[in-house]
Short mmCIF file of C-alpha atoms in Angstrom, two decimals:
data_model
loop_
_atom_site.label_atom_id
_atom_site.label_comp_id
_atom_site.label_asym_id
_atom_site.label_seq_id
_atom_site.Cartn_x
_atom_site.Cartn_y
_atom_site.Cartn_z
CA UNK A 1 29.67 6.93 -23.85
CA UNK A 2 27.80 9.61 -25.71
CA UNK A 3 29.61 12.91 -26.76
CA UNK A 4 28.71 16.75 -25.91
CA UNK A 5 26.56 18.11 -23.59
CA UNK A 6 23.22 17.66 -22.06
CA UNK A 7 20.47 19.87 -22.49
CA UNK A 8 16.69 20.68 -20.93
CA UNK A 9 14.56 21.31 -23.35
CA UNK A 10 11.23 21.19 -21.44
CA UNK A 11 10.45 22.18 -17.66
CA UNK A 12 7.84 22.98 -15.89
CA UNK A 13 6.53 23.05 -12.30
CA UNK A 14 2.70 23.22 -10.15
CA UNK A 15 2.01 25.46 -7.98
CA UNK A 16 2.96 24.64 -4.33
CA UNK A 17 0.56 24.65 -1.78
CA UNK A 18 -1.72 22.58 -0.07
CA UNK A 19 -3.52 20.83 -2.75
CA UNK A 20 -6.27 18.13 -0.72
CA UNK A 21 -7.95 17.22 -3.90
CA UNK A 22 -5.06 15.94 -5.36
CA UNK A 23 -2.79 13.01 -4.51
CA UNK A 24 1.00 12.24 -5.24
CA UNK A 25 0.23 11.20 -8.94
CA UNK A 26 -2.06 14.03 -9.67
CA UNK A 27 1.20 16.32 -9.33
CA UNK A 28 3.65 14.55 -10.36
CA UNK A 29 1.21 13.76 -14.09
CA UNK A 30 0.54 17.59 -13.82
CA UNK A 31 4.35 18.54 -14.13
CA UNK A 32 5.40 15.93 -16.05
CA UNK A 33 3.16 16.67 -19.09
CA UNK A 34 3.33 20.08 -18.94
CA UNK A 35 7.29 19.57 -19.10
CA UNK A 36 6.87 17.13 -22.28
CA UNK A 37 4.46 19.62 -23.78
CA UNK A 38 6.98 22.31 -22.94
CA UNK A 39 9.55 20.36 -25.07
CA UNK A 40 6.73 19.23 -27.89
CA UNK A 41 6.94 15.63 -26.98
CA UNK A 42 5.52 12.94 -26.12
CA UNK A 43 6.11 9.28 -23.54
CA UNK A 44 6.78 7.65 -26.97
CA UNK A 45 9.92 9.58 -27.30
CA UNK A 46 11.53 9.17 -23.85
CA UNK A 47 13.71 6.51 -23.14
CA UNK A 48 14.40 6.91 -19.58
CA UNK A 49 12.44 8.05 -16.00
CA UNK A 50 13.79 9.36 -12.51
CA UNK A 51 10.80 9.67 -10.07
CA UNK A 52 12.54 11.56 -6.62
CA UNK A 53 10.08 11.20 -4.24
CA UNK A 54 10.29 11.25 0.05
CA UNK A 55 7.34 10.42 1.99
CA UNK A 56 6.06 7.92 -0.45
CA UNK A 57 9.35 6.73 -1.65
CA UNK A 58 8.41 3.00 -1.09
CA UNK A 59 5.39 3.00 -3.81
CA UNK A 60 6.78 2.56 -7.23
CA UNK A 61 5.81 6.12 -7.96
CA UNK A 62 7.92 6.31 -11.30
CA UNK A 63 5.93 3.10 -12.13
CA UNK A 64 2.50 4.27 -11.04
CA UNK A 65 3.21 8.18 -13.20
CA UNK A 66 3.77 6.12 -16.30
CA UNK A 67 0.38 4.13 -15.69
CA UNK A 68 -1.48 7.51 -15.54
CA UNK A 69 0.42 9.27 -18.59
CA UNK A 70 1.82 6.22 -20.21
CA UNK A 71 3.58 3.12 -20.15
CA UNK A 72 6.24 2.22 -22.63
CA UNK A 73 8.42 -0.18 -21.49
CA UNK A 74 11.67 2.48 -20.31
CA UNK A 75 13.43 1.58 -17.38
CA UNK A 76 12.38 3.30 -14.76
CA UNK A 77 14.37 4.69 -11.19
CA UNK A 78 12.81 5.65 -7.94
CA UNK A 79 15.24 8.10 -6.04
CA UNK A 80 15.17 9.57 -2.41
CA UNK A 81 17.79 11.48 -1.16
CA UNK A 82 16.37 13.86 1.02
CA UNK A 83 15.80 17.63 0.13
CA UNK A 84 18.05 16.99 -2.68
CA UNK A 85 16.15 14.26 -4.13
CA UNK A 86 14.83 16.11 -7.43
CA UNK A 87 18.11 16.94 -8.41
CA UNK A 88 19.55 13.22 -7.99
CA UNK A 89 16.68 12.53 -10.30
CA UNK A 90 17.74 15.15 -12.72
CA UNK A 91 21.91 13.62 -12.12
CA UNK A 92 20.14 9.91 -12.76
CA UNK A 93 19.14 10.74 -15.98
CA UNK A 94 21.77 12.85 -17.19
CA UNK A 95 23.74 10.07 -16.63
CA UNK A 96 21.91 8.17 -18.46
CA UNK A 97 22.32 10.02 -21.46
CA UNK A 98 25.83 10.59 -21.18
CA UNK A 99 26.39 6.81 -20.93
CA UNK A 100 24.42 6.78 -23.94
CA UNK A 101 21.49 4.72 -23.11
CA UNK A 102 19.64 7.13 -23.62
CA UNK A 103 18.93 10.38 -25.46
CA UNK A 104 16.03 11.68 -23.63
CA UNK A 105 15.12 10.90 -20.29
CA UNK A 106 12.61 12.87 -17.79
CA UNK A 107 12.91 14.12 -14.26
CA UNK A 108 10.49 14.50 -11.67
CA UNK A 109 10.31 15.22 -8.49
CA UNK A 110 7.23 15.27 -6.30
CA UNK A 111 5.82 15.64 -2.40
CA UNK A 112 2.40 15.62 -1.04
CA UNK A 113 2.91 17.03 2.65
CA UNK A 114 -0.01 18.89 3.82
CA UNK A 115 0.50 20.44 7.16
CA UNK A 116 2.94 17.68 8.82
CA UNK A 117 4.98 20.34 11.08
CA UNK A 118 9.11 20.06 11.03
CA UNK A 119 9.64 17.64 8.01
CA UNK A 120 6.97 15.37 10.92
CA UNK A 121 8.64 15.60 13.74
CA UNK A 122 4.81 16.77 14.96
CA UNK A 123 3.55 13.89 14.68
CA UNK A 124 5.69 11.67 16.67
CA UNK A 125 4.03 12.34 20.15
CA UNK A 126 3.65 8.43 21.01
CA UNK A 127 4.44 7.50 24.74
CA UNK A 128 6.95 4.84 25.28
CA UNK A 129 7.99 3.12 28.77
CA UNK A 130 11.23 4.74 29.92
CA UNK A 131 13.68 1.72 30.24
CA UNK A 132 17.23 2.51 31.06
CA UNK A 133 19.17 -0.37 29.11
CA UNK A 134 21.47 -0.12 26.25
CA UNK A 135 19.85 -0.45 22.67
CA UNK A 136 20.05 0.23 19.32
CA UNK A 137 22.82 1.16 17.02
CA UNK A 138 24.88 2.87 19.11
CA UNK A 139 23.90 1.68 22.59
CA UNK A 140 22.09 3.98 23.92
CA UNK A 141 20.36 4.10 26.96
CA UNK A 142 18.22 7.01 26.81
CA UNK A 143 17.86 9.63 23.38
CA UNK A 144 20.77 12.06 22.58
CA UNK A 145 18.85 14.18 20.84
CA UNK A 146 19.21 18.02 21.94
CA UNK A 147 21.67 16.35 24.47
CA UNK A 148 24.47 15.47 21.91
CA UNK A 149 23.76 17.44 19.20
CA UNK A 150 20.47 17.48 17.46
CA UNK A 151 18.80 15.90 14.01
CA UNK A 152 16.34 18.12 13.82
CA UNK A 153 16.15 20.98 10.68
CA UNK A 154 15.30 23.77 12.90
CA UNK A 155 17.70 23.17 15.46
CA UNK A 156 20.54 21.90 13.10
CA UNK A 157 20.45 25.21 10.70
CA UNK A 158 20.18 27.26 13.79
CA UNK A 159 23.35 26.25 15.52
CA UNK A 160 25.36 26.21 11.97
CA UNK A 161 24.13 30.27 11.69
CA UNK A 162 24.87 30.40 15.32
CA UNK A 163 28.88 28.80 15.01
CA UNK A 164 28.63 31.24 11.41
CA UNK A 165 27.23 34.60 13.90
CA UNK A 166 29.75 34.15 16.54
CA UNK A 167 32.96 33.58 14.25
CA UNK A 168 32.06 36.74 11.53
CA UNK A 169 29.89 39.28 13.83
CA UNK A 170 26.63 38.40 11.86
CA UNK A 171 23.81 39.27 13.93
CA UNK A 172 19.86 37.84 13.97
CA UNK A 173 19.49 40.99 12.13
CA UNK A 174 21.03 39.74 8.97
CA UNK A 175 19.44 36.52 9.01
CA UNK A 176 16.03 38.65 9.21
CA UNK A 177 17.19 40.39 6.57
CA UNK A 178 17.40 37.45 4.07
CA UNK A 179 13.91 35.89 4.99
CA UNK A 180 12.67 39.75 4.04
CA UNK A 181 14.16 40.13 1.03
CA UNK A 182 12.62 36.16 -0.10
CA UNK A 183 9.02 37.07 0.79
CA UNK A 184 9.21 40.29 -1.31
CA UNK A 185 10.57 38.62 -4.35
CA UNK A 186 7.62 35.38 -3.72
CA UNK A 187 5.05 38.63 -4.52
CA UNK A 188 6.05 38.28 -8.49
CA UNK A 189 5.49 34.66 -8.67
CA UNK A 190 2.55 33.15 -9.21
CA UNK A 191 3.39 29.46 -7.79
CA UNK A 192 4.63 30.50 -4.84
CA UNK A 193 2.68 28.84 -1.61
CA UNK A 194 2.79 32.30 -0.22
CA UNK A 195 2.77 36.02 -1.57
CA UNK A 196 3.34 38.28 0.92
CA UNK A 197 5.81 40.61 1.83
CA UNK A 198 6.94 41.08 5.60
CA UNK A 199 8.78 44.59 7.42
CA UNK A 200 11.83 43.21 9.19
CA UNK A 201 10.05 44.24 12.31
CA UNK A 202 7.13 41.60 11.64
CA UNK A 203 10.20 38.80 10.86
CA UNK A 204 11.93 39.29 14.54
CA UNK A 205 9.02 39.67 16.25
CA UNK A 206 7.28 36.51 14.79
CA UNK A 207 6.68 33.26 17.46
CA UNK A 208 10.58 31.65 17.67
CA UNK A 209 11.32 28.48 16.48
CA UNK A 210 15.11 27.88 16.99
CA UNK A 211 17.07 31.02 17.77
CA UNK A 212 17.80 33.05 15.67
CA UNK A 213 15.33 31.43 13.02
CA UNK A 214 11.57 32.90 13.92
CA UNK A 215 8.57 31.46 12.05
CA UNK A 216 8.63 33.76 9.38
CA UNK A 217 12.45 32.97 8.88
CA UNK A 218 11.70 28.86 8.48
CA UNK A 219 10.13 27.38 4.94
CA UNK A 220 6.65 25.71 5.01
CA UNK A 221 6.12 21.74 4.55
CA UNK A 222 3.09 21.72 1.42
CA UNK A 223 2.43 19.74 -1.84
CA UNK A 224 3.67 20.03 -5.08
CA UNK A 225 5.83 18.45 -7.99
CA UNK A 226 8.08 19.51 -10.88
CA UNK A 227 9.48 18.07 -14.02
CA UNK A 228 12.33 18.54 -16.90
CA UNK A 229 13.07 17.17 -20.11
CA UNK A 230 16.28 16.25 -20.76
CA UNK A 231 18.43 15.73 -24.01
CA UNK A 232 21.58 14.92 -25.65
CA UNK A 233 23.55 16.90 -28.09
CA UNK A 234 22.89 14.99 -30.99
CA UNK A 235 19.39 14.15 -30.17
CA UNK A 236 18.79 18.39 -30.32
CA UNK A 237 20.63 19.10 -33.50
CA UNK A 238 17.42 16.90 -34.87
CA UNK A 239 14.70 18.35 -33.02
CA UNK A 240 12.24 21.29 -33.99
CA UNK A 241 13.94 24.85 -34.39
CA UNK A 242 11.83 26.42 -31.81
CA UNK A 243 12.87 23.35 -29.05
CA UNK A 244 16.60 24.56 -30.14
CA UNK A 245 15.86 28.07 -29.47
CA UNK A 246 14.93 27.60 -25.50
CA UNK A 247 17.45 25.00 -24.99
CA UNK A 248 19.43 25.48 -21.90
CA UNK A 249 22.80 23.78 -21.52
CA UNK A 250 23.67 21.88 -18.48
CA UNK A 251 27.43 22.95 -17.72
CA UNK A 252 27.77 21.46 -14.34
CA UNK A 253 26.03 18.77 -12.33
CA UNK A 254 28.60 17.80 -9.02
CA UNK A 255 26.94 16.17 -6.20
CA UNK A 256 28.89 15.58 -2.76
CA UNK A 257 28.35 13.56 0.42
CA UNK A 258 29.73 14.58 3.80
CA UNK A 259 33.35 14.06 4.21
CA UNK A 260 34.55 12.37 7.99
CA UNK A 261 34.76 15.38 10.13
CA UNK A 262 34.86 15.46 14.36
CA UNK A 263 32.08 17.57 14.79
CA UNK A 264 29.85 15.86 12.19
CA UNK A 265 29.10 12.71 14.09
CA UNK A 266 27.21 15.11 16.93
CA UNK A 267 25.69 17.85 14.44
CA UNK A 268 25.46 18.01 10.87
CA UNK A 269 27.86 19.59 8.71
CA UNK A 270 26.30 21.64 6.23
CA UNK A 271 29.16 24.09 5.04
CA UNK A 272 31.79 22.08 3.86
CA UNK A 273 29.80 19.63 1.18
CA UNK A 274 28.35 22.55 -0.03
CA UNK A 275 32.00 24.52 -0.79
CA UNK A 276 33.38 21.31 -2.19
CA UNK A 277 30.63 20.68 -5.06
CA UNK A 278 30.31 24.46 -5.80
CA UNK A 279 34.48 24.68 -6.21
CA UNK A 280 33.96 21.05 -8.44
CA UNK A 281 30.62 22.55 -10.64
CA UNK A 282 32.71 26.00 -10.93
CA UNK A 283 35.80 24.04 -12.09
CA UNK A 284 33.76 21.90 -14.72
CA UNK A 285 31.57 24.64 -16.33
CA UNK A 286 35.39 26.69 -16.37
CA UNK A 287 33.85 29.50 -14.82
CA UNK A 288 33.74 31.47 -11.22
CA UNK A 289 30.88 33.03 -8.88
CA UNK A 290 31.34 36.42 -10.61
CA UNK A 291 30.06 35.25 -14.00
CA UNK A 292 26.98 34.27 -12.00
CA UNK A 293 23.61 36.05 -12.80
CA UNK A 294 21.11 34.66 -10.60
CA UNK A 295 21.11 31.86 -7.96
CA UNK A 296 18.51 29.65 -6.51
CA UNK A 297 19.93 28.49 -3.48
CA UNK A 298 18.51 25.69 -0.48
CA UNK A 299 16.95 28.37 1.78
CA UNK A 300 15.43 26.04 4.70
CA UNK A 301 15.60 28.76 7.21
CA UNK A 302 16.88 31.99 6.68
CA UNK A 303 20.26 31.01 8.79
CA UNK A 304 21.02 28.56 5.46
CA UNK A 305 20.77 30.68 2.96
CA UNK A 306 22.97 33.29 4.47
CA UNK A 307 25.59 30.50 5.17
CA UNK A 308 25.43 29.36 1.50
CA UNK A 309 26.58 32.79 0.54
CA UNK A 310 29.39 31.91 2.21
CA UNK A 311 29.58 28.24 0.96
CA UNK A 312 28.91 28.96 -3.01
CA UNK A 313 31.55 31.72 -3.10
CA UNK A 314 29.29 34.36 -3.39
CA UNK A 315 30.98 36.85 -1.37
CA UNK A 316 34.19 37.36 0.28
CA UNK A 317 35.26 34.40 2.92
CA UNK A 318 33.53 35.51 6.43
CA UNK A 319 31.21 38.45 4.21
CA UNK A 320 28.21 37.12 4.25
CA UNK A 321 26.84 39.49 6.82
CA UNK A 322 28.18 42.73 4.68
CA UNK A 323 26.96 40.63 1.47
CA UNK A 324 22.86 40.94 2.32
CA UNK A 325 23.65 44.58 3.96
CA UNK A 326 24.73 45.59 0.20
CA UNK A 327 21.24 44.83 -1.07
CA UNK A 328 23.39 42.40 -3.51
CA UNK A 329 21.04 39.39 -3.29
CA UNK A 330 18.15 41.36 -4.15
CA UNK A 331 16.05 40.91 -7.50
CA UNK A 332 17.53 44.39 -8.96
CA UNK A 333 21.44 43.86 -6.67
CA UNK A 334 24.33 42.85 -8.28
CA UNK A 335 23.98 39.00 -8.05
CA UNK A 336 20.11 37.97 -7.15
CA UNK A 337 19.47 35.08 -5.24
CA UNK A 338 16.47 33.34 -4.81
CA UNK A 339 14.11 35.17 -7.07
CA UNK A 340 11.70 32.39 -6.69
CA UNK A 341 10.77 33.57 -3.16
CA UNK A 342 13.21 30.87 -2.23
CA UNK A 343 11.95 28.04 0.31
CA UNK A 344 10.82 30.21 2.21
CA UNK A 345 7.81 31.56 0.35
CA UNK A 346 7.59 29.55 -2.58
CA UNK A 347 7.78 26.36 -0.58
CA UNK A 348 9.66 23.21 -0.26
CA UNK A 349 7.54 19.40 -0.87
CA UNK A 350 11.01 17.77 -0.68
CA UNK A 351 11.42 15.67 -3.59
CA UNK A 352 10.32 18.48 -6.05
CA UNK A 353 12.43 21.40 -4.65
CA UNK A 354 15.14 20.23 -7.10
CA UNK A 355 14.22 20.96 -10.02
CA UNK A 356 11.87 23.86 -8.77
CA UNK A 357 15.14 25.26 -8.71
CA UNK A 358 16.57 24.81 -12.05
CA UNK A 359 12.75 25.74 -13.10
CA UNK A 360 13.21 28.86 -11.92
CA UNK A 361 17.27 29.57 -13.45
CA UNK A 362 15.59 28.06 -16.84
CA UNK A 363 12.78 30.41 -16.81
CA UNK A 364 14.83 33.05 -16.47
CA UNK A 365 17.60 32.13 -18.94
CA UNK A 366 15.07 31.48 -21.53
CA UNK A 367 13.44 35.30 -21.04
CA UNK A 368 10.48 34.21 -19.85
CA UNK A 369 10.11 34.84 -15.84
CA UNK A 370 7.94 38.01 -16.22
CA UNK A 371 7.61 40.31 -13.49
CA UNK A 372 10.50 39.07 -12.10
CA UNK A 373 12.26 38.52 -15.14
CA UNK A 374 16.23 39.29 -14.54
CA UNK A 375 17.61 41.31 -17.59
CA UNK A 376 20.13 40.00 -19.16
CA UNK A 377 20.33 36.88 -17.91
CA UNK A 378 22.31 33.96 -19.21
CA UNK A 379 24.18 32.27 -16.43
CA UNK A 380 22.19 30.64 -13.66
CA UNK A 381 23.51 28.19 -10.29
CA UNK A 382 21.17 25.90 -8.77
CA UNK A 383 21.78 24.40 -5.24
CA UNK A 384 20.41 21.88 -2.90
CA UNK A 385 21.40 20.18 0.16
CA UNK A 386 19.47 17.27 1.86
CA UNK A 387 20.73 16.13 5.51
CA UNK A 388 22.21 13.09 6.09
CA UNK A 389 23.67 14.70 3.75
CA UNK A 390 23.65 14.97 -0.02
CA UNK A 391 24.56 18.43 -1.65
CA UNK A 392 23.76 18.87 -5.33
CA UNK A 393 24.37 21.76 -7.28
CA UNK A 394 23.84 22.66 -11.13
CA UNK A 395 25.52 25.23 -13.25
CA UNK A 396 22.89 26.04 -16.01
CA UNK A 397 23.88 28.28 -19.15
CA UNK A 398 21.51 29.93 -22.04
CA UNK A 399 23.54 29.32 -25.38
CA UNK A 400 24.95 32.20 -27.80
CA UNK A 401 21.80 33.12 -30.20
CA UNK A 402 22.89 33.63 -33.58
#
């Protein structure tokens, strides 16, 4: 087992978008040399690769990036695991390192998916012969779904804000609230998919999609990839002074599956993962939600986000109404959140969105986010949560500069 902490030393991400010119590998060879160039290396010096990829998860992706930016001979793994895929790429190879196989490893997570509607539910319109007999796993003779519960994003973040609305007096109101405060901060970054800032009017009166969520208030599919560099302790204390400079220590990396719950088996549970690997990451880095200074949090639809307040111990138990009222989760309020633009503007290709995230807390605990740059800024939580479910969340801290 190796000894002392892991650290990213190179990151970097693409824009997101819709990008038709370029396919899976394009991005993910993008990020991933940008990210090595970031930490002034090279393939030759990487011992270990996590590809998380979705919609292409059965191609050997890891194997067919190292054919475009070089093969060495590393073993390679090939993760999916939903929206949280990118950071179970960024968990594979940490764990690599602290087993000691490895010293540094690369992440990557990547999506190509266009215009396919909710996560491509749109394009499932086939026509089948209605036949009344029991099949499949569970017996069924005709589909549950919207019936029993649903599987669907839209309508499973919907009704979790909805149970959330009715127990703590949060109104659609609030919810607007959050998806107006994420398009205003996408305007100061320049890889968001979209920059453009909406009056709460424009966000409740936008087409509905899955009450309360409107269309302005639910994250776009697109394209897009991201990478990091990771390395051990002792591999750093040999490395270039200027690599050790913008080092950022990994304090926490918990993931969590769904425990057995009643409810679960009909609709998704996407509360109570989330609580148990932020108390676990809180416990391991030995500090609390108040030494937080920025968040990037899984913002699907507007009704998530506001839940995770909740979930991550942001605010007080049942507060997360009161919580975006204070202006508190705004780029210049007491604990930002989703300075990014969240999922909402900057976008969310699945397998990247991971370590988008911890792009974003890096950027911004190295001093070099810009515009949007928060002052100050030396503690950062990533979170992500992928249904089925998989919640991963990463407590990222800038070092003491002496």
């Amino acid at each position: 087992m190796s000894s002392g902490d892991v650290w990213i030393i190179g990151i970097a991400m693409t824009p997101f978008g819709r990008f038709p010119d370029k396919d899976l590998i394009d991005l993910a060879a993008e990020a991933t040399l940008d990210a090595l160039a970031d930490a002034d290396l090279t393939m030759a010096d990487v011992n270990v690769l996590a590809l998380g990829n979705v919609y292409e998860a059965n191609s050997h992706n890891g194997q067919r990036l190292q054919k475009q930016i070089g093969q060495t001979g590393i073993p390679v793994y090939n993760v999916v695991n939903a929206c949280a895929t990118g950071a179970t790429a960024v968990r594979t190879v940490m764990m690599a390192i602290l087993a000691g196989e490895a010293d540094i490893g690369l992440a990557v997570g990547v999506e190509k998916m266009g215009k396919m509607g909710m996560l491509g539910a749109a394009a499932k319109t086939r026509e089948e012969k209605k036949v009344f007999e029991p099949k499949g796993r569970y017996g069924s003779v005709m589909k549950t779904e919207g019936v029993l519960g649903t599987g669907l994003m839209p309508g499973v973040f919907a009704q979790a804000g909805m149970e959330y609305a009715f127990k703590h007096g949060v109104t659609i109101t609030h919810f607007a609230k959050v998806a107006q405060k994420n398009h205003a901060h996408s305007v100061l970054n320049p890889l968001a998919q979209y920059r453009k800032e909406f009056t709460l009017e424009e966000i409740l009166s936008a087409e509905m999609i899955s009450y309360p969520n409107t269309l302005l208030m639910c994250c776009p599919t697109g394209d897009g990839a991201a990478a990091a560099v990771l390395c051990s302790d002792a591999r750093l204390r040999r490395l270039d002074p200027d690599v050790r400079r913008r080092a950022i220590k990994i304090s926490a990396s918990v993931m969590t599956s769904d425990p057995w719950s009643d409810s679960g088996q009909a609709l998704s549970d996407v509360n109570t993962l989330t609580r148990m690997a932020a108390d676990a990451a809180y416990e391991k880095a030995g500090i609390g939600p108040e030494d937080l200074d920025l968040v990037e949090l899984h913002d699907c639809f507007a009704t998530a986000e506001l839940l995770h307040y909740d979930n991550l111990r942001l605010c007080e138990p049942g507060g997360a109404g009161d919580f975006i009222d204070s202006g508190a989760p705004w780029r210049d309020g007491k604990l930002p959140v989703n300075v990014s633009g969240g999922l909402l503007s900057k976008g969310h290709p699945l397998g990247a969105t991971g370590i988008a995230n911890i792009y974003e807390v890096v950027t911004h605990l190295r001093g070099e986010a810009g515009q949007r740059q928060i002052e100050g800024a030396r503690v950062g939580l990533t979170h992500v949560i992928g249904l089925a479910s998989a919640c991963a969340v990463h407590i990222l801290e800038a070092p003491v500069r002496r």
